[in-house]
XYZ file of N, CA and C in Angstrom:
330
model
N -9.313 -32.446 16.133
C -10.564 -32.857 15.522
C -10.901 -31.907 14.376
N -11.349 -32.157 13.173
C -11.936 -31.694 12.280
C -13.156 -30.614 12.895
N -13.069 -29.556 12.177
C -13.889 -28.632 12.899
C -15.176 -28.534 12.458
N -15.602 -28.925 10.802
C -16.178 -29.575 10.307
C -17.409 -30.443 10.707
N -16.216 -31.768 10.529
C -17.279 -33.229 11.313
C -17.553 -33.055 12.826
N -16.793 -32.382 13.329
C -17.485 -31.851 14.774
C -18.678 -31.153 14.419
N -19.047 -30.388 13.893
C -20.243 -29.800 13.457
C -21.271 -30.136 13.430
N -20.644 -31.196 11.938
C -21.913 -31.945 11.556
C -22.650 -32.635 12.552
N -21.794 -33.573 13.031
C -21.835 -34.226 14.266
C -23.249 -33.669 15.469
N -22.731 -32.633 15.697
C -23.374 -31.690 16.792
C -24.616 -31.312 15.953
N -24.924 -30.696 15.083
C -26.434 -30.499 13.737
C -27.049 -31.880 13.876
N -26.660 -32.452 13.444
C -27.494 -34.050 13.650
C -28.205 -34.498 14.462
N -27.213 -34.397 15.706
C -27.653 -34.674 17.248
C -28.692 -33.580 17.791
N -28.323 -32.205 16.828
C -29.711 -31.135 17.515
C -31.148 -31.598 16.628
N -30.970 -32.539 15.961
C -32.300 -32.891 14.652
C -32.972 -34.026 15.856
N -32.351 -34.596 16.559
C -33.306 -36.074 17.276
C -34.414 -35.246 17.796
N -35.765 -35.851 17.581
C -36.810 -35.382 18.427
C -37.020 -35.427 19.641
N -37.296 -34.609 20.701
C -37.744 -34.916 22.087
C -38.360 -36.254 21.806
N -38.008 -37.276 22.728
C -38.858 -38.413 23.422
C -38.395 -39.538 22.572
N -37.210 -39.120 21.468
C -36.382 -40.265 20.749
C -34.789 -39.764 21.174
N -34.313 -41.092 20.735
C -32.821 -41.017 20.798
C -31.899 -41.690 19.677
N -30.453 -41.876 19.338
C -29.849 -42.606 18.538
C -28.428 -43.238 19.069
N -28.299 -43.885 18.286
C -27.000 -44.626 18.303
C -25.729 -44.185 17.924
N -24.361 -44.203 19.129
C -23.766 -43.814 18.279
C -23.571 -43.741 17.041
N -23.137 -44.563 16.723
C -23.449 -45.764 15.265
C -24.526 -45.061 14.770
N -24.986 -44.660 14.626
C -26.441 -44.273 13.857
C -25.757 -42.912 13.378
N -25.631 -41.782 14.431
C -25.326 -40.787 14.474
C -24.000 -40.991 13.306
N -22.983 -41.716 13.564
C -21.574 -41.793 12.494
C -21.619 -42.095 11.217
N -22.687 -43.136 10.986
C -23.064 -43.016 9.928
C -23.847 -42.115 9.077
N -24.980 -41.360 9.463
C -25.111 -40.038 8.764
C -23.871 -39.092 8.734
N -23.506 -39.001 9.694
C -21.938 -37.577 9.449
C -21.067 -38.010 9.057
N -21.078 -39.363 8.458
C -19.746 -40.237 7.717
C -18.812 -40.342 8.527
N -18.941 -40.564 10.137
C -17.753 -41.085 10.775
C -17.791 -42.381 11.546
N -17.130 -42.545 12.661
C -16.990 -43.845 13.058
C -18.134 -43.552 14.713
N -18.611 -44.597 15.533
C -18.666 -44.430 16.223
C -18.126 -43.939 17.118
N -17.253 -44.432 18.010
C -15.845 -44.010 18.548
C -15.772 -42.086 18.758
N -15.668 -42.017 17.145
C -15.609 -40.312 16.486
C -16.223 -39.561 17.123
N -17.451 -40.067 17.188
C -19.109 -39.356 17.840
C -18.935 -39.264 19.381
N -18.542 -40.349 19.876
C -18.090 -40.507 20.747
C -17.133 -38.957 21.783
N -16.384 -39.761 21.125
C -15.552 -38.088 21.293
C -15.811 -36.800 20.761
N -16.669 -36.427 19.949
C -17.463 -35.262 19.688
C -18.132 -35.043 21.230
N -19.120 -35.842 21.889
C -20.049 -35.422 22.647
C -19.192 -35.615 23.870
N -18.050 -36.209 24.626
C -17.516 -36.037 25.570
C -16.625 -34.664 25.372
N -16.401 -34.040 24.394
C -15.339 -32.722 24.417
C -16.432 -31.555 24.272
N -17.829 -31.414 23.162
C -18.103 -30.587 22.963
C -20.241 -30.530 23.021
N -20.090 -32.071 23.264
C -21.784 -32.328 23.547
C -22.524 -31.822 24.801
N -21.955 -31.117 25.761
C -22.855 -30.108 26.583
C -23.629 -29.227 26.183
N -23.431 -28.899 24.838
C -24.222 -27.846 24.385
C -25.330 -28.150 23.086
N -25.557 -29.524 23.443
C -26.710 -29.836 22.344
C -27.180 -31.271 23.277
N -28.250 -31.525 23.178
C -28.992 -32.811 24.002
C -28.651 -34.026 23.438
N -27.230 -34.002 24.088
C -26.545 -35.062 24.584
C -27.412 -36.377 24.833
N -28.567 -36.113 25.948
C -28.998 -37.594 26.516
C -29.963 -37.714 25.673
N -29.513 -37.579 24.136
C -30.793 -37.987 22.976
C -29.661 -39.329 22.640
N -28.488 -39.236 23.214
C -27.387 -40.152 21.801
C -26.976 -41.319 22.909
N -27.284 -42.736 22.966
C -26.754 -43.547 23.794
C -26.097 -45.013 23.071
N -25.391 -45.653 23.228
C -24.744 -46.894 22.893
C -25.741 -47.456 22.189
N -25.654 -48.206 21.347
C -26.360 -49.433 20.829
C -27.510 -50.459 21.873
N -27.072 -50.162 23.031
C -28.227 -51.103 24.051
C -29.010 -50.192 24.639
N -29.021 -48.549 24.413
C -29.771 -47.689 25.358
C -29.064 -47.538 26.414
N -27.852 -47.742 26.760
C -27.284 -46.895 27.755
C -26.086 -46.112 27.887
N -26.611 -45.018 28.840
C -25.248 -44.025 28.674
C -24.266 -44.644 30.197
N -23.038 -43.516 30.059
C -22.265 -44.262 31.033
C -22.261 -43.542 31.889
N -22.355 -44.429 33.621
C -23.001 -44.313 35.204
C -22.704 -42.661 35.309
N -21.828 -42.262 34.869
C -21.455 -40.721 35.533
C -22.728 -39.738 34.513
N -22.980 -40.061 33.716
C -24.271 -39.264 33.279
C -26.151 -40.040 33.379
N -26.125 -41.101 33.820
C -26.843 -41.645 33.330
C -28.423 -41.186 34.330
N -28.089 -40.906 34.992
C -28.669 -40.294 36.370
C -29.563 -38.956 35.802
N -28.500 -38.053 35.112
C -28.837 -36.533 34.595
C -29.793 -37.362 33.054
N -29.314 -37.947 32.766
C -30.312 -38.522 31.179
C -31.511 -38.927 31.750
N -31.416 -39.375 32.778
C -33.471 -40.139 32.634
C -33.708 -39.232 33.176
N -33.528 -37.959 34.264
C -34.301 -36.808 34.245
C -34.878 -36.249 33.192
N -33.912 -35.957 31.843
C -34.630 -35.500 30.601
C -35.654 -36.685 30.047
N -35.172 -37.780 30.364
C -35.838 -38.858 29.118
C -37.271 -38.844 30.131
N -37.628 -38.567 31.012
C -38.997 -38.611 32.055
C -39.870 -37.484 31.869
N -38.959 -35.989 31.578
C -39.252 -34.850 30.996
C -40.035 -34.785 29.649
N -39.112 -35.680 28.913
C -39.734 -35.275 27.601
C -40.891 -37.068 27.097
N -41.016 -38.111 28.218
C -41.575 -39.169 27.115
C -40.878 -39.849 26.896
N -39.417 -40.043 27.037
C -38.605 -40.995 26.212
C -38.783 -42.399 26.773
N -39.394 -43.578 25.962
C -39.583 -44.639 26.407
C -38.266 -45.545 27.441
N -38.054 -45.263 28.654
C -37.419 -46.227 29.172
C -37.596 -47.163 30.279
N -36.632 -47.881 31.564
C -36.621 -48.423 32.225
C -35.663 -47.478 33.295
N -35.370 -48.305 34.162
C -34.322 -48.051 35.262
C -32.841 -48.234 34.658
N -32.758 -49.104 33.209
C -31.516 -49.616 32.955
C -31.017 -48.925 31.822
N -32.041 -48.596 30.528
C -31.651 -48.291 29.322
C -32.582 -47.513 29.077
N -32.618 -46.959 27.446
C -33.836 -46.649 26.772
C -34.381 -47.940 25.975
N -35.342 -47.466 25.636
C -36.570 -49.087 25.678
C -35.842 -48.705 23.771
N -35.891 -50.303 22.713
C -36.089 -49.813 21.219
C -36.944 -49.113 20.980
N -38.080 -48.577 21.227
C -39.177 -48.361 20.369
C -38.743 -46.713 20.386
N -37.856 -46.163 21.394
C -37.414 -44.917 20.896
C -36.558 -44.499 19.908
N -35.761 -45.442 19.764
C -34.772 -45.124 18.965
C -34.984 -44.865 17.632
N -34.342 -43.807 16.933
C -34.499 -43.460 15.580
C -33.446 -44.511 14.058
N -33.875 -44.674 13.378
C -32.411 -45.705 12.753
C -32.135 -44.104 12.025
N -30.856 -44.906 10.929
C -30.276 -43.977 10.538
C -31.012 -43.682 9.005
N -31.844 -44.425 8.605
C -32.585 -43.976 7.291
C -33.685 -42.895 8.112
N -33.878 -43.256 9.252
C -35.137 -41.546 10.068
C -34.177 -40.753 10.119
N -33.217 -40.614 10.831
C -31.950 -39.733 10.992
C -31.601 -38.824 9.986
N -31.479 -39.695 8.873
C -30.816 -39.181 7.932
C -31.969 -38.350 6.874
N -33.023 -39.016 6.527
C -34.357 -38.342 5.946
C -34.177 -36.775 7.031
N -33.857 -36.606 8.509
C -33.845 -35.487 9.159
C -33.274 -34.673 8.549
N -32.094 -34.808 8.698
C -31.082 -34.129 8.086
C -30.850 -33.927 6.364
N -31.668 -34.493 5.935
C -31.355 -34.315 4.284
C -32.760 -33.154 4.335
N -33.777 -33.278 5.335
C -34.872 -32.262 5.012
C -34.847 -31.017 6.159
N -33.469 -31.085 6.224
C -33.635 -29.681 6.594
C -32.338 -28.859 5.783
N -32.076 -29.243 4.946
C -31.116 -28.743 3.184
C -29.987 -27.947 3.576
N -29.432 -29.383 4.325
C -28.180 -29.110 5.327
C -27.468 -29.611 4.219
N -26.307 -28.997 3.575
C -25.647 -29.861 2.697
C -24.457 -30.975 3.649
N -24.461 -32.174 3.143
C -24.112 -32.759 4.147
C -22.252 -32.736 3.662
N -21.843 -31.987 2.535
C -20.312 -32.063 2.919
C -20.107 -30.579 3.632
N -20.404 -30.093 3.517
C -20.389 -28.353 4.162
C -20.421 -28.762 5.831
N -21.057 -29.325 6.140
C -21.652 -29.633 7.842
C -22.711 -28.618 8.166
């Protein structure tokens, strides 16, 4: 993996606010990668940044974490259910990205 877009990757994901979350997809497109990419960023190296901010496109993470995520998402506010996170948390990638452009992160550097 690029040591880089792992970075970026991981900076991005530390920008989501308590009580919101994003999409893979959301997340890949600000760090210019693929979903998938992100993907595998947070299963090798996402223990160390809040992980249960970043879930699939429908609000859900998968059964072996999903248990440890609504503890935080109950912690902090995050709008959900028993099944997913609700839309109204989710950030798109023009909020995302306004994040990250205002905190004068250059975005090819990571």
């Amino acid at each position: 993996m690029d040591e880089i877009a792992v970075e970026r990757v991981l900076r991005i994901i530390e920008l989501v606010p308590a009580a919101r979350v994003v999409a893979y997809g959301t997340v890949g497109a600000v760090a210019d990668c693929s979903p998938r990419y992100v993907g595998r960023v947070m299963r090798e190296f996402g223990s160390n940044v809040t992980w249960w901010r970043v879930v699939n496109a429908a609000g859900i993470l998968p059964p072996e974490i999903f248990a440890r995520a609504r503890v935080h998402w109950e912690e902090e506010g995050t709008p959900h259910s028993h099944e997913r996170v609700q839309r109204a948390a989710f950030l798109d990638v023009e909020e995302l990205d306004g994040l990250w452009r205002s905190h004068g992160i250059d975005p090819d550097c990571g």
